[in-house]
Amino acid sequence: MKPTTGARDPHKLTGKGQATRARILEHAAQLIYTKGVHATNNEQLRRAAGVSGSQLNHYFPTKESLVLAVIARQAESVLTFHRSEQFARFDSLDGFRAWADFYIGYEHAYQEGCSLGSLASEIIKTDLDVHDELANAFDQWRDIFREGIERMQQLGRISTEADPARLATLLLAAFQGGTLLAQVARNITPLKDALQTAIDYLQTFATSPDDSVIAPGAGDEVHEAGGRPDHESVGGGRGQLLSR
């Protein structure tokens, strides 16, 4: 977070202070998701979080400092989830299929959308000086895919002709676009089609005959971890699932 915003460093707060700050951020993320950045004001946030105006200003003296903290919170959730062992560090096609299966198998995915993507769509309409932080969050998310594809190349699982950076962008774009279209259609099919098509394209670079065939049932069932993940509940409610 930028030092010029005046926001309190969470690491220097007491336990009680950290809990209050986290509660404010939880409700701020929810309000921004449902109302947008411009329509979210201090009074609404103060009432939702159960804090005084002086408390709110103590932790977040400006709207920019609040939005920066929301971005950091949402991004941390996204990156932590994608860096988990659940997807075997994305070093195989099965890892990417498991990732797609997770979202396809979550019954409310088409309703909740991606909270980080939704936040981005709101922020780009404002003049808040937070665009770099948001871009960095997506860059780190894309890098997780890129690094996984690079490991696949190092392990000889896909051809060295594959471009990890471009494929990573494709996968992230398929997720973001598929999620939006699924919300509009109120149906998971657009997200399912987008993810499976992107992974099918990645699969064309496979060097092993076993990897050139889509695994039976891929995308049709969520893997064992497929319930709603605790570490995704950034805001504890609607709009938080896909925000890892």
JSON list of C-alpha atoms in Angstrom, two decimals:
[
{"chain": "A", "resi": 1, "resn": "MET", "atom": "CA", "xyz": [0.00, 0.00, 0.00]},
{"chain": "A", "resi": 2, "resn": "LYS", "atom": "CA", "xyz": [1.24, 3.49, -0.76]},
{"chain": "A", "resi": 3, "resn": "PRO", "atom": "CA", "xyz": [2.65, 5.30, 2.29]},
{"chain": "A", "resi": 4, "resn": "THR", "atom": "CA", "xyz": [1.09, 8.62, 1.19]},
{"chain": "A", "resi": 5, "resn": "THR", "atom": "CA", "xyz": [-2.46, 7.44, 1.90]},
{"chain": "A", "resi": 6, "resn": "GLY", "atom": "CA", "xyz": [-2.04, 7.75, 5.66]},
{"chain": "A", "resi": 7, "resn": "ALA", "atom": "CA", "xyz": [-3.63, 4.36, 6.32]},
{"chain": "A", "resi": 8, "resn": "ARG", "atom": "CA", "xyz": [-2.56, 2.50, 9.44]},
{"chain": "A", "resi": 9, "resn": "ASP", "atom": "CA", "xyz": [-0.09, -0.34, 9.00]},
{"chain": "A", "resi": 10, "resn": "PRO", "atom": "CA", "xyz": [-2.09, -3.44, 10.07]},
{"chain": "A", "resi": 11, "resn": "HIS", "atom": "CA", "xyz": [1.08, -5.07, 11.41]},
{"chain": "A", "resi": 12, "resn": "LYS", "atom": "CA", "xyz": [1.50, -2.26, 13.94]},
{"chain": "A", "resi": 13, "resn": "LEU", "atom": "CA", "xyz": [-2.04, -2.51, 15.31]},
{"chain": "A", "resi": 14, "resn": "THR", "atom": "CA", "xyz": [-3.12, -4.26, 18.49]},
{"chain": "A", "resi": 15, "resn": "GLY", "atom": "CA", "xyz": [-5.14, -7.46, 18.18]},
{"chain": "A", "resi": 16, "resn": "LYS", "atom": "CA", "xyz": [-8.33, -5.50, 18.77]},
{"chain": "A", "resi": 17, "resn": "GLY", "atom": "CA", "xyz": [-7.27, -2.90, 16.19]},
{"chain": "A", "resi": 18, "resn": "GLN", "atom": "CA", "xyz": [-6.57, -5.57, 13.60]},
{"chain": "A", "resi": 19, "resn": "ALA", "atom": "CA", "xyz": [-9.99, -7.13, 14.21]},
{"chain": "A", "resi": 20, "resn": "THR", "atom": "CA", "xyz": [-11.71, -3.76, 13.78]},
{"chain": "A", "resi": 21, "resn": "ARG", "atom": "CA", "xyz": [-9.77, -3.03, 10.61]},
{"chain": "A", "resi": 22, "resn": "ALA", "atom": "CA", "xyz": [-10.62, -6.47, 9.20]},
{"chain": "A", "resi": 23, "resn": "ARG", "atom": "CA", "xyz": [-14.31, -5.94, 9.96]},
{"chain": "A", "resi": 24, "resn": "ILE", "atom": "CA", "xyz": [-14.29, -2.59, 8.17]},
{"chain": "A", "resi": 25, "resn": "LEU", "atom": "CA", "xyz": [-12.63, -4.17, 5.13]},
{"chain": "A", "resi": 26, "resn": "GLU", "atom": "CA", "xyz": [-15.07, -7.07, 5.10]},
{"chain": "A", "resi": 27, "resn": "HIS", "atom": "CA", "xyz": [-18.03, -4.72, 4.89]},
{"chain": "A", "resi": 28, "resn": "ALA", "atom": "CA", "xyz": [-16.26, -2.33, 2.52]},
{"chain": "A", "resi": 29, "resn": "ALA", "atom": "CA", "xyz": [-15.65, -5.19, 0.07]},
{"chain": "A", "resi": 30, "resn": "GLN", "atom": "CA", "xyz": [-19.31, -6.19, 0.27]},
{"chain": "A", "resi": 31, "resn": "LEU", "atom": "CA", "xyz": [-20.61, -2.65, -0.18]},
{"chain": "A", "resi": 32, "resn": "ILE", "atom": "CA", "xyz": [-18.31, -1.92, -3.11]},
{"chain": "A", "resi": 33, "resn": "TYR", "atom": "CA", "xyz": [-19.38, -5.16, -4.74]},
{"chain": "A", "resi": 34, "resn": "THR", "atom": "CA", "xyz": [-23.10, -4.45, -4.39]},
{"chain": "A", "resi": 35, "resn": "LYS", "atom": "CA", "xyz": [-23.15, -0.63, -4.74]},
{"chain": "A", "resi": 36, "resn": "GLY", "atom": "CA", "xyz": [-19.95, 0.29, -6.55]},
{"chain": "A", "resi": 37, "resn": "VAL", "atom": "CA", "xyz": [-17.07, 2.49, -5.44]},
{"chain": "A", "resi": 38, "resn": "HIS", "atom": "CA", "xyz": [-18.76, 5.86, -5.97]},
{"chain": "A", "resi": 39, "resn": "ALA", "atom": "CA", "xyz": [-22.01, 4.85, -4.27]},
{"chain": "A", "resi": 40, "resn": "THR", "atom": "CA", "xyz": [-20.25, 3.52, -1.16]},
{"chain": "A", "resi": 41, "resn": "ASN", "atom": "CA", "xyz": [-19.89, 6.23, 1.45]},
{"chain": "A", "resi": 42, "resn": "ASN", "atom": "CA", "xyz": [-18.56, 6.51, 4.98]},
{"chain": "A", "resi": 43, "resn": "GLU", "atom": "CA", "xyz": [-21.98, 6.55, 6.60]},
{"chain": "A", "resi": 44, "resn": "GLN", "atom": "CA", "xyz": [-23.02, 3.29, 4.98]},
{"chain": "A", "resi": 45, "resn": "LEU", "atom": "CA", "xyz": [-19.73, 1.66, 5.91]},
{"chain": "A", "resi": 46, "resn": "ARG", "atom": "CA", "xyz": [-19.80, 3.01, 9.44]},
{"chain": "A", "resi": 47, "resn": "ARG", "atom": "CA", "xyz": [-23.26, 1.54, 10.05]},
{"chain": "A", "resi": 48, "resn": "ALA", "atom": "CA", "xyz": [-22.47, -1.78, 8.38]},
{"chain": "A", "resi": 49, "resn": "ALA", "atom": "CA", "xyz": [-19.21, -2.29, 10.29]},
{"chain": "A", "resi": 50, "resn": "GLY", "atom": "CA", "xyz": [-20.53, -0.91, 13.58]},
{"chain": "A", "resi": 51, "resn": "VAL", "atom": "CA", "xyz": [-17.76, 1.65, 13.99]},
{"chain": "A", "resi": 52, "resn": "SER", "atom": "CA", "xyz": [-17.66, 5.37, 14.66]},
{"chain": "A", "resi": 53, "resn": "GLY", "atom": "CA", "xyz": [-16.62, 7.98, 12.16]},
{"chain": "A", "resi": 54, "resn": "SER", "atom": "CA", "xyz": [-13.41, 8.60, 14.09]},
{"chain": "A", "resi": 55, "resn": "GLN", "atom": "CA", "xyz": [-12.57, 4.89, 14.04]},
{"chain": "A", "resi": 56, "resn": "LEU", "atom": "CA", "xyz": [-13.13, 4.70, 10.31]},
{"chain": "A", "resi": 57, "resn": "ASN", "atom": "CA", "xyz": [-10.93, 7.74, 9.71]},
{"chain": "A", "resi": 58, "resn": "HIS", "atom": "CA", "xyz": [-8.30, 6.34, 12.06]},
{"chain": "A", "resi": 59, "resn": "TYR", "atom": "CA", "xyz": [-7.81, 3.21, 9.96]},
{"chain": "A", "resi": 60, "resn": "PHE", "atom": "CA", "xyz": [-8.64, 4.63, 6.54]},
{"chain": "A", "resi": 61, "resn": "PRO", "atom": "CA", "xyz": [-8.32, 8.43, 6.34]},
{"chain": "A", "resi": 62, "resn": "THR", "atom": "CA", "xyz": [-9.13, 8.54, 2.61]},
{"chain": "A", "resi": 63, "resn": "LYS", "atom": "CA", "xyz": [-11.27, 6.59, 0.18]},
{"chain": "A", "resi": 64, "resn": "GLU", "atom": "CA", "xyz": [-8.12, 5.76, -1.74]},
{"chain": "A", "resi": 65, "resn": "SER", "atom": "CA", "xyz": [-6.55, 4.14, 1.32]},
{"chain": "A", "resi": 66, "resn": "LEU", "atom": "CA", "xyz": [-9.71, 2.08, 1.85]},
{"chain": "A", "resi": 67, "resn": "VAL", "atom": "CA", "xyz": [-9.89, 0.89, -1.75]},
{"chain": "A", "resi": 68, "resn": "LEU", "atom": "CA", "xyz": [-6.19, 0.03, -1.72]},
{"chain": "A", "resi": 69, "resn": "ALA", "atom": "CA", "xyz": [-6.74, -2.13, 1.34]},
{"chain": "A", "resi": 70, "resn": "VAL", "atom": "CA", "xyz": [-9.77, -3.83, -0.24]},
{"chain": "A", "resi": 71, "resn": "ILE", "atom": "CA", "xyz": [-7.69, -4.62, -3.32]},
{"chain": "A", "resi": 72, "resn": "ALA", "atom": "CA", "xyz": [-4.93, -6.08, -1.14]},
{"chain": "A", "resi": 73, "resn": "ARG", "atom": "CA", "xyz": [-7.44, -8.19, 0.78]},
{"chain": "A", "resi": 74, "resn": "GLN", "atom": "CA", "xyz": [-9.15, -9.53, -2.32]},
{"chain": "A", "resi": 75, "resn": "ALA", "atom": "CA", "xyz": [-5.84, -10.18, -4.07]},
{"chain": "A", "resi": 76, "resn": "GLU", "atom": "CA", "xyz": [-4.44, -12.03, -1.07]},
{"chain": "A", "resi": 77, "resn": "SER", "atom": "CA", "xyz": [-7.44, -14.34, -1.08]},
{"chain": "A", "resi": 78, "resn": "VAL", "atom": "CA", "xyz": [-7.12, -15.01, -4.82]},
{"chain": "A", "resi": 79, "resn": "LEU", "atom": "CA", "xyz": [-3.40, -15.66, -4.73]},
{"chain": "A", "resi": 80, "resn": "THR", "atom": "CA", "xyz": [-3.45, -17.78, -1.58]},
{"chain": "A", "resi": 81, "resn": "PHE", "atom": "CA", "xyz": [-6.10, -20.06, -3.06]},
{"chain": "A", "resi": 82, "resn": "HIS", "atom": "CA", "xyz": [-4.31, -20.46, -6.39]},
{"chain": "A", "resi": 83, "resn": "ARG", "atom": "CA", "xyz": [-0.98, -21.14, -4.69]},
{"chain": "A", "resi": 84, "resn": "SER", "atom": "CA", "xyz": [-2.43, -23.95, -2.59]},
{"chain": "A", "resi": 85, "resn": "GLU", "atom": "CA", "xyz": [-1.48, -27.57, -3.13]},
{"chain": "A", "resi": 86, "resn": "GLN", "atom": "CA", "xyz": [-5.01, -28.27, -4.37]},
{"chain": "A", "resi": 87, "resn": "PHE", "atom": "CA", "xyz": [-3.92, -27.71, -7.95]},
{"chain": "A", "resi": 88, "resn": "ALA", "atom": "CA", "xyz": [-0.43, -29.24, -7.65]},
{"chain": "A", "resi": 89, "resn": "ARG", "atom": "CA", "xyz": [1.13, -25.88, -8.46]},
{"chain": "A", "resi": 90, "resn": "PHE", "atom": "CA", "xyz": [-0.45, -26.02, -11.93]},
{"chain": "A", "resi": 91, "resn": "ASP", "atom": "CA", "xyz": [2.36, -28.20, -13.26]},
{"chain": "A", "resi": 92, "resn": "SER", "atom": "CA", "xyz": [0.09, -30.56, -15.20]},
{"chain": "A", "resi": 93, "resn": "LEU", "atom": "CA", "xyz": [-3.02, -30.49, -17.33]},
{"chain": "A", "resi": 94, "resn": "ASP", "atom": "CA", "xyz": [-4.85, -32.24, -14.51]},
{"chain": "A", "resi": 95, "resn": "GLY", "atom": "CA", "xyz": [-3.98, -29.30, -12.25]},
{"chain": "A", "resi": 96, "resn": "PHE", "atom": "CA", "xyz": [-5.65, -26.89, -14.65]},
{"chain": "A", "resi": 97, "resn": "ARG", "atom": "CA", "xyz": [-8.62, -29.24, -15.07]},
{"chain": "A", "resi": 98, "resn": "ALA", "atom": "CA", "xyz": [-9.03, -29.43, -11.30]},
{"chain": "A", "resi": 99, "resn": "TRP", "atom": "CA", "xyz": [-9.05, -25.62, -11.18]},
{"chain": "A", "resi": 100, "resn": "ALA", "atom": "CA", "xyz": [-11.74, -25.44, -13.88]},
{"chain": "A", "resi": 101, "resn": "ASP", "atom": "CA", "xyz": [-13.73, -28.23, -12.24]},
{"chain": "A", "resi": 102, "resn": "PHE", "atom": "CA", "xyz": [-13.74, -26.36, -8.95]},
{"chain": "A", "resi": 103, "resn": "TYR", "atom": "CA", "xyz": [-15.45, -23.30, -10.35]},
{"chain": "A", "resi": 104, "resn": "ILE", "atom": "CA", "xyz": [-17.70, -25.18, -12.74]},
{"chain": "A", "resi": 105, "resn": "GLY", "atom": "CA", "xyz": [-18.83, -27.37, -9.86]},
{"chain": "A", "resi": 106, "resn": "TYR", "atom": "CA", "xyz": [-19.72, -24.49, -7.54]},
{"chain": "A", "resi": 107, "resn": "GLU", "atom": "CA", "xyz": [-23.44, -24.03, -7.98]},
{"chain": "A", "resi": 108, "resn": "HIS", "atom": "CA", "xyz": [-23.49, -20.31, -7.18]},
{"chain": "A", "resi": 109, "resn": "ALA", "atom": "CA", "xyz": [-20.50, -19.34, -9.31]},
{"chain": "A", "resi": 110, "resn": "TYR", "atom": "CA", "xyz": [-22.68, -17.78, -11.97]},
{"chain": "A", "resi": 111, "resn": "GLN", "atom": "CA", "xyz": [-24.42, -15.64, -9.33]},
{"chain": "A", "resi": 112, "resn": "GLU", "atom": "CA", "xyz": [-21.43, -14.43, -7.39]},
{"chain": "A", "resi": 113, "resn": "GLY", "atom": "CA", "xyz": [-18.93, -13.72, -10.11]},
{"chain": "A", "resi": 114, "resn": "CYS", "atom": "CA", "xyz": [-15.34, -12.73, -9.43]},
{"chain": "A", "resi": 115, "resn": "SER", "atom": "CA", "xyz": [-15.05, -10.13, -6.71]},
{"chain": "A", "resi": 116, "resn": "LEU", "atom": "CA", "xyz": [-11.58, -9.06, -7.86]},
{"chain": "A", "resi": 117, "resn": "GLY", "atom": "CA", "xyz": [-12.83, -8.73, -11.42]},
{"chain": "A", "resi": 118, "resn": "SER", "atom": "CA", "xyz": [-15.92, -6.85, -10.24]},
{"chain": "A", "resi": 119, "resn": "LEU", "atom": "CA", "xyz": [-13.73, -4.55, -8.17]},
{"chain": "A", "resi": 120, "resn": "ALA", "atom": "CA", "xyz": [-11.54, -3.90, -11.20]},
{"chain": "A", "resi": 121, "resn": "SER", "atom": "CA", "xyz": [-14.52, -2.98, -13.35]},
{"chain": "A", "resi": 122, "resn": "GLU", "atom": "CA", "xyz": [-15.55, -0.42, -10.73]},
{"chain": "A", "resi": 123, "resn": "ILE", "atom": "CA", "xyz": [-12.12, 1.07, -10.15]},
{"chain": "A", "resi": 124, "resn": "ILE", "atom": "CA", "xyz": [-11.28, 1.70, -13.79]},
{"chain": "A", "resi": 125, "resn": "LYS", "atom": "CA", "xyz": [-14.24, 4.10, -13.85]},
{"chain": "A", "resi": 126, "resn": "THR", "atom": "CA", "xyz": [-12.79, 6.24, -11.06]},
{"chain": "A", "resi": 127, "resn": "ASP", "atom": "CA", "xyz": [-9.92, 8.68, -10.76]},
{"chain": "A", "resi": 128, "resn": "LEU", "atom": "CA", "xyz": [-8.58, 6.97, -7.64]},
{"chain": "A", "resi": 129, "resn": "ASP", "atom": "CA", "xyz": [-4.83, 6.42, -7.83]},
{"chain": "A", "resi": 130, "resn": "VAL", "atom": "CA", "xyz": [-5.04, 2.66, -7.29]},
{"chain": "A", "resi": 131, "resn": "HIS", "atom": "CA", "xyz": [-4.77, 1.26, -10.80]},
{"chain": "A", "resi": 132, "resn": "ASP", "atom": "CA", "xyz": [-1.16, 0.07, -10.38]},
{"chain": "A", "resi": 133, "resn": "GLU", "atom": "CA", "xyz": [-2.03, -2.00, -7.32]},
{"chain": "A", "resi": 134, "resn": "LEU", "atom": "CA", "xyz": [-4.96, -3.59, -9.11]},
{"chain": "A", "resi": 135, "resn": "ALA", "atom": "CA", "xyz": [-2.85, -4.35, -12.18]},
{"chain": "A", "resi": 136, "resn": "ASN", "atom": "CA", "xyz": [-0.19, -5.89, -9.94]},
{"chain": "A", "resi": 137, "resn": "ALA", "atom": "CA", "xyz": [-2.78, -8.21, -8.39]},
{"chain": "A", "resi": 138, "resn": "PHE", "atom": "CA", "xyz": [-3.80, -9.54, -11.80]},
{"chain": "A", "resi": 139, "resn": "ASP", "atom": "CA", "xyz": [-0.15, -9.79, -12.85]},
{"chain": "A", "resi": 140, "resn": "GLN", "atom": "CA", "xyz": [0.58, -12.01, -9.84]},
{"chain": "A", "resi": 141, "resn": "TRP", "atom": "CA", "xyz": [-2.48, -14.14, -10.59]},
{"chain": "A", "resi": 142, "resn": "ARG", "atom": "CA", "xyz": [-1.39, -14.57, -14.21]},
{"chain": "A", "resi": 143, "resn": "ASP", "atom": "CA", "xyz": [2.17, -15.36, -13.07]},
{"chain": "A", "resi": 144, "resn": "ILE", "atom": "CA", "xyz": [0.88, -18.34, -11.08]},
{"chain": "A", "resi": 145, "resn": "PHE", "atom": "CA", "xyz": [-0.42, -19.84, -14.34]},
{"chain": "A", "resi": 146, "resn": "ARG", "atom": "CA", "xyz": [2.70, -18.83, -16.28]},
{"chain": "A", "resi": 147, "resn": "GLU", "atom": "CA", "xyz": [5.03, -20.41, -13.72]},
{"chain": "A", "resi": 148, "resn": "GLY", "atom": "CA", "xyz": [2.95, -23.59, -13.76]},
{"chain": "A", "resi": 149, "resn": "ILE", "atom": "CA", "xyz": [3.17, -23.82, -17.55]},
{"chain": "A", "resi": 150, "resn": "GLU", "atom": "CA", "xyz": [6.91, -23.18, -17.41]},
{"chain": "A", "resi": 151, "resn": "ARG", "atom": "CA", "xyz": [7.25, -26.07, -14.95]},
{"chain": "A", "resi": 152, "resn": "MET", "atom": "CA", "xyz": [5.24, -28.25, -17.35]},
{"chain": "A", "resi": 153, "resn": "GLN", "atom": "CA", "xyz": [7.80, -27.42, -20.04]},
{"chain": "A", "resi": 154, "resn": "GLN", "atom": "CA", "xyz": [10.70, -28.17, -17.71]},
{"chain": "A", "resi": 155, "resn": "LEU", "atom": "CA", "xyz": [9.11, -31.52, -16.87]},
{"chain": "A", "resi": 156, "resn": "GLY", "atom": "CA", "xyz": [8.65, -32.27, -20.55]},
{"chain": "A", "resi": 157, "resn": "ARG", "atom": "CA", "xyz": [4.87, -32.34, -20.32]},
{"chain": "A", "resi": 158, "resn": "ILE", "atom": "CA", "xyz": [4.25, -29.70, -22.98]},
{"chain": "A", "resi": 159, "resn": "SER", "atom": "CA", "xyz": [6.24, -28.51, -25.95]},
{"chain": "A", "resi": 160, "resn": "THR", "atom": "CA", "xyz": [8.86, -25.81, -25.61]},
{"chain": "A", "resi": 161, "resn": "GLU", "atom": "CA", "xyz": [7.07, -24.08, -28.49]},
{"chain": "A", "resi": 162, "resn": "ALA", "atom": "CA", "xyz": [4.28, -23.10, -26.09]},
{"chain": "A", "resi": 163, "resn": "ASP", "atom": "CA", "xyz": [4.39, -19.48, -24.90]},
{"chain": "A", "resi": 164, "resn": "PRO", "atom": "CA", "xyz": [3.72, -19.60, -21.13]},
{"chain": "A", "resi": 165, "resn": "ALA", "atom": "CA", "xyz": [2.98, -15.87, -20.82]},
{"chain": "A", "resi": 166, "resn": "ARG", "atom": "CA", "xyz": [0.40, -15.84, -23.62]},
{"chain": "A", "resi": 167, "resn": "LEU", "atom": "CA", "xyz": [-1.22, -19.07, -22.43]},
{"chain": "A", "resi": 168, "resn": "ALA", "atom": "CA", "xyz": [-1.45, -17.69, -18.89]},
{"chain": "A", "resi": 169, "resn": "THR", "atom": "CA", "xyz": [-3.18, -14.59, -20.20]},
{"chain": "A", "resi": 170, "resn": "LEU", "atom": "CA", "xyz": [-5.57, -16.78, -22.18]},
{"chain": "A", "resi": 171, "resn": "LEU", "atom": "CA", "xyz": [-6.51, -18.81, -19.08]},
{"chain": "A", "resi": 172, "resn": "LEU", "atom": "CA", "xyz": [-7.08, -15.74, -16.93]},
{"chain": "A", "resi": 173, "resn": "ALA", "atom": "CA", "xyz": [-9.07, -14.01, -19.68]},
{"chain": "A", "resi": 174, "resn": "ALA", "atom": "CA", "xyz": [-11.19, -17.14, -20.16]},
{"chain": "A", "resi": 175, "resn": "PHE", "atom": "CA", "xyz": [-11.96, -17.16, -16.47]},
{"chain": "A", "resi": 176, "resn": "GLN", "atom": "CA", "xyz": [-12.81, -13.46, -16.23]},
{"chain": "A", "resi": 177, "resn": "GLY", "atom": "CA", "xyz": [-14.85, -13.36, -19.44]},
{"chain": "A", "resi": 178, "resn": "GLY", "atom": "CA", "xyz": [-16.55, -16.67, -18.76]},
{"chain": "A", "resi": 179, "resn": "THR", "atom": "CA", "xyz": [-17.50, -15.55, -15.27]},
{"chain": "A", "resi": 180, "resn": "LEU", "atom": "CA", "xyz": [-19.06, -12.33, -16.54]},
{"chain": "A", "resi": 181, "resn": "LEU", "atom": "CA", "xyz": [-21.03, -14.11, -19.26]},
{"chain": "A", "resi": 182, "resn": "ALA", "atom": "CA", "xyz": [-22.18, -16.73, -16.76]},
{"chain": "A", "resi": 183, "resn": "GLN", "atom": "CA", "xyz": [-23.50, -13.97, -14.52]},
{"chain": "A", "resi": 184, "resn": "VAL", "atom": "CA", "xyz": [-25.35, -12.35, -17.40]},
{"chain": "A", "resi": 185, "resn": "ALA", "atom": "CA", "xyz": [-26.83, -15.66, -18.53]},
{"chain": "A", "resi": 186, "resn": "ARG", "atom": "CA", "xyz": [-27.38, -16.85, -14.93]},
{"chain": "A", "resi": 187, "resn": "ASN", "atom": "CA", "xyz": [-26.01, -20.14, -16.12]},
{"chain": "A", "resi": 188, "resn": "ILE", "atom": "CA", "xyz": [-22.62, -21.80, -15.58]},
{"chain": "A", "resi": 189, "resn": "THR", "atom": "CA", "xyz": [-22.30, -22.92, -19.22]},
{"chain": "A", "resi": 190, "resn": "PRO", "atom": "CA", "xyz": [-20.39, -19.85, -20.54]},
{"chain": "A", "resi": 191, "resn": "LEU", "atom": "CA", "xyz": [-17.76, -20.24, -17.82]},
{"chain": "A", "resi": 192, "resn": "LYS", "atom": "CA", "xyz": [-17.55, -23.99, -18.41]},
{"chain": "A", "resi": 193, "resn": "ASP", "atom": "CA", "xyz": [-17.12, -23.53, -22.17]},
{"chain": "A", "resi": 194, "resn": "ALA", "atom": "CA", "xyz": [-14.53, -20.76, -21.78]},
{"chain": "A", "resi": 195, "resn": "LEU", "atom": "CA", "xyz": [-12.36, -22.67, -19.31]},
{"chain": "A", "resi": 196, "resn": "GLN", "atom": "CA", "xyz": [-12.55, -25.98, -21.09]},
{"chain": "A", "resi": 197, "resn": "THR", "atom": "CA", "xyz": [-11.74, -24.40, -24.46]},
{"chain": "A", "resi": 198, "resn": "ALA", "atom": "CA", "xyz": [-8.71, -22.59, -23.01]},
{"chain": "A", "resi": 199, "resn": "ILE", "atom": "CA", "xyz": [-7.44, -25.79, -21.39]},
{"chain": "A", "resi": 200, "resn": "ASP", "atom": "CA", "xyz": [-8.12, -27.74, -24.58]},
{"chain": "A", "resi": 201, "resn": "TYR", "atom": "CA", "xyz": [-5.85, -25.28, -26.39]},
{"chain": "A", "resi": 202, "resn": "LEU", "atom": "CA", "xyz": [-3.15, -25.69, -23.74]},
{"chain": "A", "resi": 203, "resn": "GLN", "atom": "CA", "xyz": [-3.54, -29.43, -24.25]},
{"chain": "A", "resi": 204, "resn": "THR", "atom": "CA", "xyz": [-2.60, -29.14, -27.93]},
{"chain": "A", "resi": 205, "resn": "PHE", "atom": "CA", "xyz": [0.99, -28.52, -26.75]},
{"chain": "A", "resi": 206, "resn": "ALA", "atom": "CA", "xyz": [1.07, -31.78, -24.73]},
{"chain": "A", "resi": 207, "resn": "THR", "atom": "CA", "xyz": [4.02, -34.04, -25.49]},
{"chain": "A", "resi": 208, "resn": "SER", "atom": "CA", "xyz": [2.58, -37.21, -23.94]},
{"chain": "A", "resi": 209, "resn": "PRO", "atom": "CA", "xyz": [-0.15, -39.23, -25.69]},
{"chain": "A", "resi": 210, "resn": "ASP", "atom": "CA", "xyz": [-1.84, -39.62, -22.31]},
{"chain": "A", "resi": 211, "resn": "ASP", "atom": "CA", "xyz": [-2.19, -35.85, -22.04]},
{"chain": "A", "resi": 212, "resn": "SER", "atom": "CA", "xyz": [-3.65, -35.43, -25.52]},
{"chain": "A", "resi": 213, "resn": "VAL", "atom": "CA", "xyz": [-6.98, -36.88, -24.45]},
{"chain": "A", "resi": 214, "resn": "ILE", "atom": "CA", "xyz": [-9.31, -35.03, -22.11]},
{"chain": "A", "resi": 215, "resn": "ALA", "atom": "CA", "xyz": [-9.73, -36.91, -18.87]},
{"chain": "A", "resi": 216, "resn": "PRO", "atom": "CA", "xyz": [-13.13, -38.62, -18.55]},
{"chain": "A", "resi": 217, "resn": "GLY", "atom": "CA", "xyz": [-15.62, -36.32, -16.88]},
{"chain": "A", "resi": 218, "resn": "ALA", "atom": "CA", "xyz": [-13.25, -33.38, -16.78]},
{"chain": "A", "resi": 219, "resn": "GLY", "atom": "CA", "xyz": [-15.25, -30.26, -16.05]},
{"chain": "A", "resi": 220, "resn": "ASP", "atom": "CA", "xyz": [-18.38, -32.19, -15.15]},
{"chain": "A", "resi": 221, "resn": "GLU", "atom": "CA", "xyz": [-17.68, -32.75, -11.50]},
{"chain": "A", "resi": 222, "resn": "VAL", "atom": "CA", "xyz": [-15.98, -30.73, -8.86]},
{"chain": "A", "resi": 223, "resn": "HIS", "atom": "CA", "xyz": [-13.00, -32.40, -7.21]},
{"chain": "A", "resi": 224, "resn": "GLU", "atom": "CA", "xyz": [-13.02, -33.58, -3.62]},
{"chain": "A", "resi": 225, "resn": "ALA", "atom": "CA", "xyz": [-12.29, -30.11, -2.30]},
{"chain": "A", "resi": 226, "resn": "GLY", "atom": "CA", "xyz": [-15.22, -28.75, -4.27]},
{"chain": "A", "resi": 227, "resn": "GLY", "atom": "CA", "xyz": [-17.37, -27.33, -1.49]},
{"chain": "A", "resi": 228, "resn": "ARG", "atom": "CA", "xyz": [-17.35, -23.64, -0.79]},
{"chain": "A", "resi": 229, "resn": "PRO", "atom": "CA", "xyz": [-13.78, -22.91, 0.40]},
{"chain": "A", "resi": 230, "resn": "ASP", "atom": "CA", "xyz": [-13.32, -21.22, 3.77]},
{"chain": "A", "resi": 231, "resn": "HIS", "atom": "CA", "xyz": [-10.30, -19.27, 2.55]},
{"chain": "A", "resi": 232, "resn": "GLU", "atom": "CA", "xyz": [-12.36, -17.64, -0.17]},
{"chain": "A", "resi": 233, "resn": "SER", "atom": "CA", "xyz": [-14.87, -15.97, 2.06]},
{"chain": "A", "resi": 234, "resn": "VAL", "atom": "CA", "xyz": [-13.15, -12.61, 1.86]},
{"chain": "A", "resi": 235, "resn": "GLY", "atom": "CA", "xyz": [-16.26, -10.71, 2.66]},
{"chain": "A", "resi": 236, "resn": "GLY", "atom": "CA", "xyz": [-18.18, -13.61, 4.10]},
{"chain": "A", "resi": 237, "resn": "GLY", "atom": "CA", "xyz": [-21.03, -13.22, 1.69]},
{"chain": "A", "resi": 238, "resn": "ARG", "atom": "CA", "xyz": [-22.29, -12.72, -1.83]},
{"chain": "A", "resi": 239, "resn": "GLY", "atom": "CA", "xyz": [-19.61, -11.90, -4.35]},
{"chain": "A", "resi": 240, "resn": "GLN", "atom": "CA", "xyz": [-16.68, -13.31, -2.42]},
{"chain": "A", "resi": 241, "resn": "LEU", "atom": "CA", "xyz": [-16.27, -16.84, -3.73]},
{"chain": "A", "resi": 242, "resn": "LEU", "atom": "CA", "xyz": [-14.48, -16.16, -6.95]},
{"chain": "A", "resi": 243, "resn": "SER", "atom": "CA", "xyz": [-12.29, -13.54, -5.44]},
{"chain": "A", "resi": 244, "resn": "ARG", "atom": "CA", "xyz": [-9.39, -15.68, -4.48]}
]
